[in-house]
Each structure stands twice: as structure tokens, then as C-alpha cells.
Coordinates of C-alpha atoms and ligand atoms in Angstrom, one line a residue:
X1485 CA 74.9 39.9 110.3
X1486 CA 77.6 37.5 108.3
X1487 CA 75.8 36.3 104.9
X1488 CA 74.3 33.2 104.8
X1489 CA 75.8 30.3 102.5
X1490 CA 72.8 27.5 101.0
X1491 CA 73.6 24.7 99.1
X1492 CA 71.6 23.9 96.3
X1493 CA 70.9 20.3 97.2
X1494 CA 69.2 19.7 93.1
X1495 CA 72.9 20.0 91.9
X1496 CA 74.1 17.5 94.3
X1497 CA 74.8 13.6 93.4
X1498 CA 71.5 11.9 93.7
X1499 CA 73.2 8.8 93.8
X1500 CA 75.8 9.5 96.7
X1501 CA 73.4 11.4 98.1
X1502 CA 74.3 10.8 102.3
X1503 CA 77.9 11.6 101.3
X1504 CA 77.1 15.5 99.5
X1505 CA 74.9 15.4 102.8
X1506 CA 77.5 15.1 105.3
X1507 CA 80.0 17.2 103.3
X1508 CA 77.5 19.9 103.5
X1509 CA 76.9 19.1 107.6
X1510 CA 81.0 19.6 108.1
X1511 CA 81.0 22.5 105.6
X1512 CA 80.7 26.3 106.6
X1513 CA 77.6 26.4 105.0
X1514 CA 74.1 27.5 107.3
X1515 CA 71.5 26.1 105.1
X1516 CA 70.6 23.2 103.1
X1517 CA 68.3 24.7 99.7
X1518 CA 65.7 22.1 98.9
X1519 CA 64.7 22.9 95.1
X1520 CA 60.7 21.3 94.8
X1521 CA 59.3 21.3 91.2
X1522 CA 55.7 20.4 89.7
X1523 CA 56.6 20.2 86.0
X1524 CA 53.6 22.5 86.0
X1525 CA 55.0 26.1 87.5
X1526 CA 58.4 25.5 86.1
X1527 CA 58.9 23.0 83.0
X1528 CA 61.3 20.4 85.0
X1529 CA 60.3 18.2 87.9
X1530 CA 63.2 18.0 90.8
X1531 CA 62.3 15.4 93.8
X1532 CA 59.5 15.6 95.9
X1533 CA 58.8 14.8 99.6
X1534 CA 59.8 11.9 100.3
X1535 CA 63.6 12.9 99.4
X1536 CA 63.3 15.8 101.6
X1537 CA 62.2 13.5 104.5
X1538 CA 65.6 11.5 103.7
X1539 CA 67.4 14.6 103.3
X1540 CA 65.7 15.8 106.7
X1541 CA 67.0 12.5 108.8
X1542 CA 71.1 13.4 108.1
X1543 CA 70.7 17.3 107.8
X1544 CA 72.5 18.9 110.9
X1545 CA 71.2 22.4 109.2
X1546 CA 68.1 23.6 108.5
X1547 CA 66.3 22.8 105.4
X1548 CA 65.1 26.1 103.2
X1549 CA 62.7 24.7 100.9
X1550 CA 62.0 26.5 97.5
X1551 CA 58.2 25.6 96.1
X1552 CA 58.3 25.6 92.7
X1553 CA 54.9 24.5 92.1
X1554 CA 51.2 25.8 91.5
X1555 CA 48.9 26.5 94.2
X1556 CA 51.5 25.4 97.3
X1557 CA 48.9 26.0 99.9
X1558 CA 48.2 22.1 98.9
X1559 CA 51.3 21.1 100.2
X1560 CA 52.3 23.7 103.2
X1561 CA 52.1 21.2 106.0
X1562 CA 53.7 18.0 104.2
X1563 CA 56.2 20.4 103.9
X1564 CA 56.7 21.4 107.3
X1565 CA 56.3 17.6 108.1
X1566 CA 58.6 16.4 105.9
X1567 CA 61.3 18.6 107.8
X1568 CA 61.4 21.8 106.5
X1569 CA 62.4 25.4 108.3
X1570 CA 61.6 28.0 106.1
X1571 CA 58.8 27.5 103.3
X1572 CA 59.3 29.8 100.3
X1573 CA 56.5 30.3 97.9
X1574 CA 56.7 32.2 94.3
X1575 CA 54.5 34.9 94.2
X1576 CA 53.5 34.3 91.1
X1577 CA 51.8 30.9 92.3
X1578 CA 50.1 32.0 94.9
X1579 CA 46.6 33.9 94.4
X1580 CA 46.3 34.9 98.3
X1581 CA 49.9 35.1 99.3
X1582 CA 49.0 37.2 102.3
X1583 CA 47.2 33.9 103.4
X1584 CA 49.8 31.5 102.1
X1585 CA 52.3 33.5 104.5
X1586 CA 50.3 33.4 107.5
X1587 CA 49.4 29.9 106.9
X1588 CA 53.3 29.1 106.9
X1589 CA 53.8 31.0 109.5
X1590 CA 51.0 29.4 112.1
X1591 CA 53.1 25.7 110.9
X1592 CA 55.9 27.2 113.0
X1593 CA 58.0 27.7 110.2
X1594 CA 59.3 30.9 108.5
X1595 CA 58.0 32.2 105.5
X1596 CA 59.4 33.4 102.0
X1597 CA 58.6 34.6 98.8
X1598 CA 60.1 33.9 95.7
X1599 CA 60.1 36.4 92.6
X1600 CA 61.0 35.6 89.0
X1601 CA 63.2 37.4 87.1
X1602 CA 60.4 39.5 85.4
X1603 CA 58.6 40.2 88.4
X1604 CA 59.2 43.3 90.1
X1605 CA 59.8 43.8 93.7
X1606 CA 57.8 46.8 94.2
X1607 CA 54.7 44.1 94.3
X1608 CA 55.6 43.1 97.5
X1609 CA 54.6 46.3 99.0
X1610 CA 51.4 45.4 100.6
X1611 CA 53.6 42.1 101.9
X1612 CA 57.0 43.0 103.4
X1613 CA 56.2 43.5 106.6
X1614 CA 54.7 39.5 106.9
X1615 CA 57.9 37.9 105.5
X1616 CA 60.8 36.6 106.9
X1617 CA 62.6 36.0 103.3
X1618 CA 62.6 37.3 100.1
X1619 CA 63.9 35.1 97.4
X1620 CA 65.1 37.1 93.9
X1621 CA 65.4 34.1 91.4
X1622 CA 68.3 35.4 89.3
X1623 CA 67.5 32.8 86.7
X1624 CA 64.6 31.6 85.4
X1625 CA 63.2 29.2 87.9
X1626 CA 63.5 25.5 87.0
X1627 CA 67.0 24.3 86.6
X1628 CA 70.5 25.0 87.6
X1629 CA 73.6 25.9 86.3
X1630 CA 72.3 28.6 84.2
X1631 CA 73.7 31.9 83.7
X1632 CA 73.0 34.9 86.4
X1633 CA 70.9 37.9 84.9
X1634 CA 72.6 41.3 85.9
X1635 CA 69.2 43.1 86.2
X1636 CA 69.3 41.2 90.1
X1637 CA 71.9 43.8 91.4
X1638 CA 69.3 46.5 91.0
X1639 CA 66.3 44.4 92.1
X1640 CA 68.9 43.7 95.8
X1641 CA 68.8 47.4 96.4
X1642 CA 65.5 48.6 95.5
X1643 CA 64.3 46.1 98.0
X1644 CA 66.1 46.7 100.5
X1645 CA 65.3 50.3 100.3
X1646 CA 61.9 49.1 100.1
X1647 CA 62.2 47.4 103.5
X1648 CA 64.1 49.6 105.8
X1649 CA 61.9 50.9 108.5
X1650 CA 59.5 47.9 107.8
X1651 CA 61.2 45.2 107.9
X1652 CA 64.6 45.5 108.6
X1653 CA 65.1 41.7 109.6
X1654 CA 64.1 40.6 106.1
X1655 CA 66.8 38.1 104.2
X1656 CA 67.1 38.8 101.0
X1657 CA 68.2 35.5 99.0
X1658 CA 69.8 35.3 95.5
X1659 CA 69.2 32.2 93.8
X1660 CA 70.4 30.9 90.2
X1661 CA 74.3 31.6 88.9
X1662 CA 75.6 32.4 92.2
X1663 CA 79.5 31.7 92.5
X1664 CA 82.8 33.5 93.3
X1665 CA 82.6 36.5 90.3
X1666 CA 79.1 37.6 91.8
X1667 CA 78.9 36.7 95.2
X1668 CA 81.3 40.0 96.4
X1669 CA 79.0 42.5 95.0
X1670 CA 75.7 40.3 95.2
X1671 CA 76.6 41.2 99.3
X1672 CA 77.9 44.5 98.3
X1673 CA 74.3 45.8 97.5
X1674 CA 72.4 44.0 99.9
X1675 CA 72.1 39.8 99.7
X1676 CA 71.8 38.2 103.1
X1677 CA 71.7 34.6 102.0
X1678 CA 73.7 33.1 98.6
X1679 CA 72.3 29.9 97.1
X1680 CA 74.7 28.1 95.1
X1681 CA 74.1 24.9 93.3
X1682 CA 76.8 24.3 90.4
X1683 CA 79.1 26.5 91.7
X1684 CA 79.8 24.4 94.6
X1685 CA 78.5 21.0 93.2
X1686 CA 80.5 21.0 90.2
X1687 CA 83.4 22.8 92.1
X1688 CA 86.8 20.5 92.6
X1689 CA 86.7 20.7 95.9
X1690 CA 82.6 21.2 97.0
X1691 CA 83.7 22.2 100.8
X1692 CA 86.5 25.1 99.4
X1693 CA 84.0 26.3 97.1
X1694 CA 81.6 26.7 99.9
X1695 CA 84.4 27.8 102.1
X1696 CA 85.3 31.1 99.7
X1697 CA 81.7 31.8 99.4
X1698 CA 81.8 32.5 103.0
X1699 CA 84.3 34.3 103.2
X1700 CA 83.5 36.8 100.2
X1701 CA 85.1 40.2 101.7
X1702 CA 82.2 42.6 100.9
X1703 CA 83.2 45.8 99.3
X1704 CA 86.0 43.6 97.1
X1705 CA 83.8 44.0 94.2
X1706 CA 84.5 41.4 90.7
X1707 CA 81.8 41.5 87.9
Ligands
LIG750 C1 66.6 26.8 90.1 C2 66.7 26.5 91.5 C3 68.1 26.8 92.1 C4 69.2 26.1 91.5 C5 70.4 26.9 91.5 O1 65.3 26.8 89.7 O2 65.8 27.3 92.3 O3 68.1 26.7 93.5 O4 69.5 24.8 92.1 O5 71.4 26.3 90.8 P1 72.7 27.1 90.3 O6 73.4 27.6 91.5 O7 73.5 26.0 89.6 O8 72.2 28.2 89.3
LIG751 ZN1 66.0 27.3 94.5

């Protein structure tokens, strides 16, 4: 399967808004990445549903909403309502994940988990068989354009090794200080989707940027 490419939508301009919406519609990317915070599970506070529902009206692509926010189970079906395709959760939000899953899953939508940096992937066991997505935060959750930590790379494989034979449909997605110098070997070692916020936000030309992250050659590896 050809990588995914997701927009982060929280480095967009909040003030043009429709315009970085259409851009992304005509661009080569698949998804649009819908960043919600609380202010609570990460210290910063994004835009909440009622953006999404604006966001949802113009998007031509399907919305991949990251919950960044204490006990999501709250807010699973104004979620789903307010447009959303796949519903990713942190794992370290969510006391009964294996619940929080199927609970996403019976709203029709698909369901992700999120780790932080520090949390490893092996305690995702007992879980990889009910996701669709797996989300490795290469940052610290909370705001963009920060640097990627290197200790992801590893994380990618050990997953994915952690998978195969039980899920071998699961999407691994990097998020946080994705761009052109990682994306090659991000793919390299196993990343199925790329979210990139300043890299293609901040970019000259926001359609190129997202253009080149498609068409990463894997295997042409630059640290
Ligand atoms: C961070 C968000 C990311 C963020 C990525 O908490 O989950 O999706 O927008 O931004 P960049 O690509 O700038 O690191
Ligand atoms: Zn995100």
C-alpha cells in the first residue's frame, strides 16, 4: 500500500481557513488531521467541535481526528457527528481502552490509539488485534512545530513486528516533526500514514510540500 499523507489542520491559517481547506481537497494528500485539545491531557487547547463541523462541510477527505483530551469516551459520538472517520484516543487517557475501541468502533468509525513518546508499544499487546491505527506521537503531544525524537524509528519497527500475523492491516501513524529529512526512512522502517503540520503549513508552497511527501522514494534514506 502507498503511504498515506495527513495534514495537520492546527498548523493551518485559522483565519483563511476554507482556502488551506481547499488547497488540501486539490492536494495529493488522503487525509485531513484534526488535532482536539482539553488544556487538561495536554497543556494547550486547539479548537473544538464546532470547527470540525466547519472543517467537515468543505472536506472532500476524510477527517482523522486526534483526541487529545481526558476521558474521550465523553465525547466519542459528537465526534463521529461532528464528521469524523477515524477516532484516535491516547492510551494514556483512557482507563478501559478495550471499551473505548469497541465503542468507536460500533459509531461506524475506525479506531486508533495514540502513544506518547514515553509510552512503550509493547502495552498494546492485549489490544492490537481491535485497532485499525496506531498513532506514535513523535513529540510530546500538545503543539506543533517541535522537534522529531529519534527514539520513534525504533518504536515503528518493534510494532510492526508486534503486529505481523495479528494484525497485518494496522496503520501505523507518525505524528509531530514529520517533513522531508524524516519522512524517507520514517517509511523505510514501517510508517503507513505521515502527519505533517509545519512542514507543509509553513512550507512556500503548502501543495509541493505535500506533493514530495508523497512521493518520498522509500529505501532513499536522509537522517
Ligand atoms: C501535536 C499534534 C500534531 C501537530 C503536528 O500535538 O498532535 O498533529 O499538529 O505538528 P508538526 O507537524 O508541526 O509537528
Ligand atoms: Zn495530531
Amino acid at each position: 500500500m502507498k503511504h498515506l499523507i495527513a495534514p495537520s489542520v492546527l498548523a493551518a491559517n485559522f483565519a483563511k481557513l476554507y482556502d488551506d481547506i481547499q488547497m488540501v481537497n486539490k492536494s495529493e494528500a488522503d487525509w485531513f488531521h484534526i488535532d482536539i485539545m482539553d488544556g487538561v491531557f495536554v497543556p494547550n487547547i486547539s479548537f473544538g467541535f464546532p470547527v470540525m463541523q466547519a472543517i467537515a462541510k468543505h472536506a472532500e477527505k476524510p477527517l482523522d481526528v486526534h483526541l487529545m483530551i481526558v476521558d474521550p469516551d465523553r465525547y466519542l459520538t459528537a465526534c463521529k457527528e461532528s464528521g469524523a472517520e477515524i477516532i484516535t484516543v491516547h492510551y494514556e487517557a483512557c482507563t478501559h481502552l478495550h471499551r473505548t475501541l469497541a465503542a468507536i468502533k460500533e459509531l461506524g468509525c475506525k479506531a486508533g490509539v495514540a502513544l506518547n513518546p514515553h509510552t512503550p508499544v509493547s502495552l498494546l499487546r492485549d489490544v492490537i488485534q481491535d485497532v485499525d491505527l496506531v498513532c506514535l506521537m513523535s513529540v510530546n503531544p500538545g503543539f506543533g512545530g517541535q522537534k522529531f525524537i529519534d527514539r520513534t524509528y525504533a518504536k515503528i519497527s518493534d510494532l510492526r513486528t508486534m503486529a505481523a500475523g495479528i494484525n497485518d492491516a494496522l496503520l501505523i501513524e507518525i505524528d509531530g516533526g514529520v517533513g522531508d529529512k524524516n519522512a524517507a526512512l520514517l517509511l523505510e522502517v514501517g510508517a503507513d500514514v505521515l502527519v505533517a503540520g509545519s512542514s507543509v503549513f509553513s512550507a512556500e508552497s503548502p501543495t509541493e510540500a505535500i506533493r514530495s511527501l508523497k512521493n518520498v522514494v522509500h529505501g532513499a534514506q536522509q537522517v
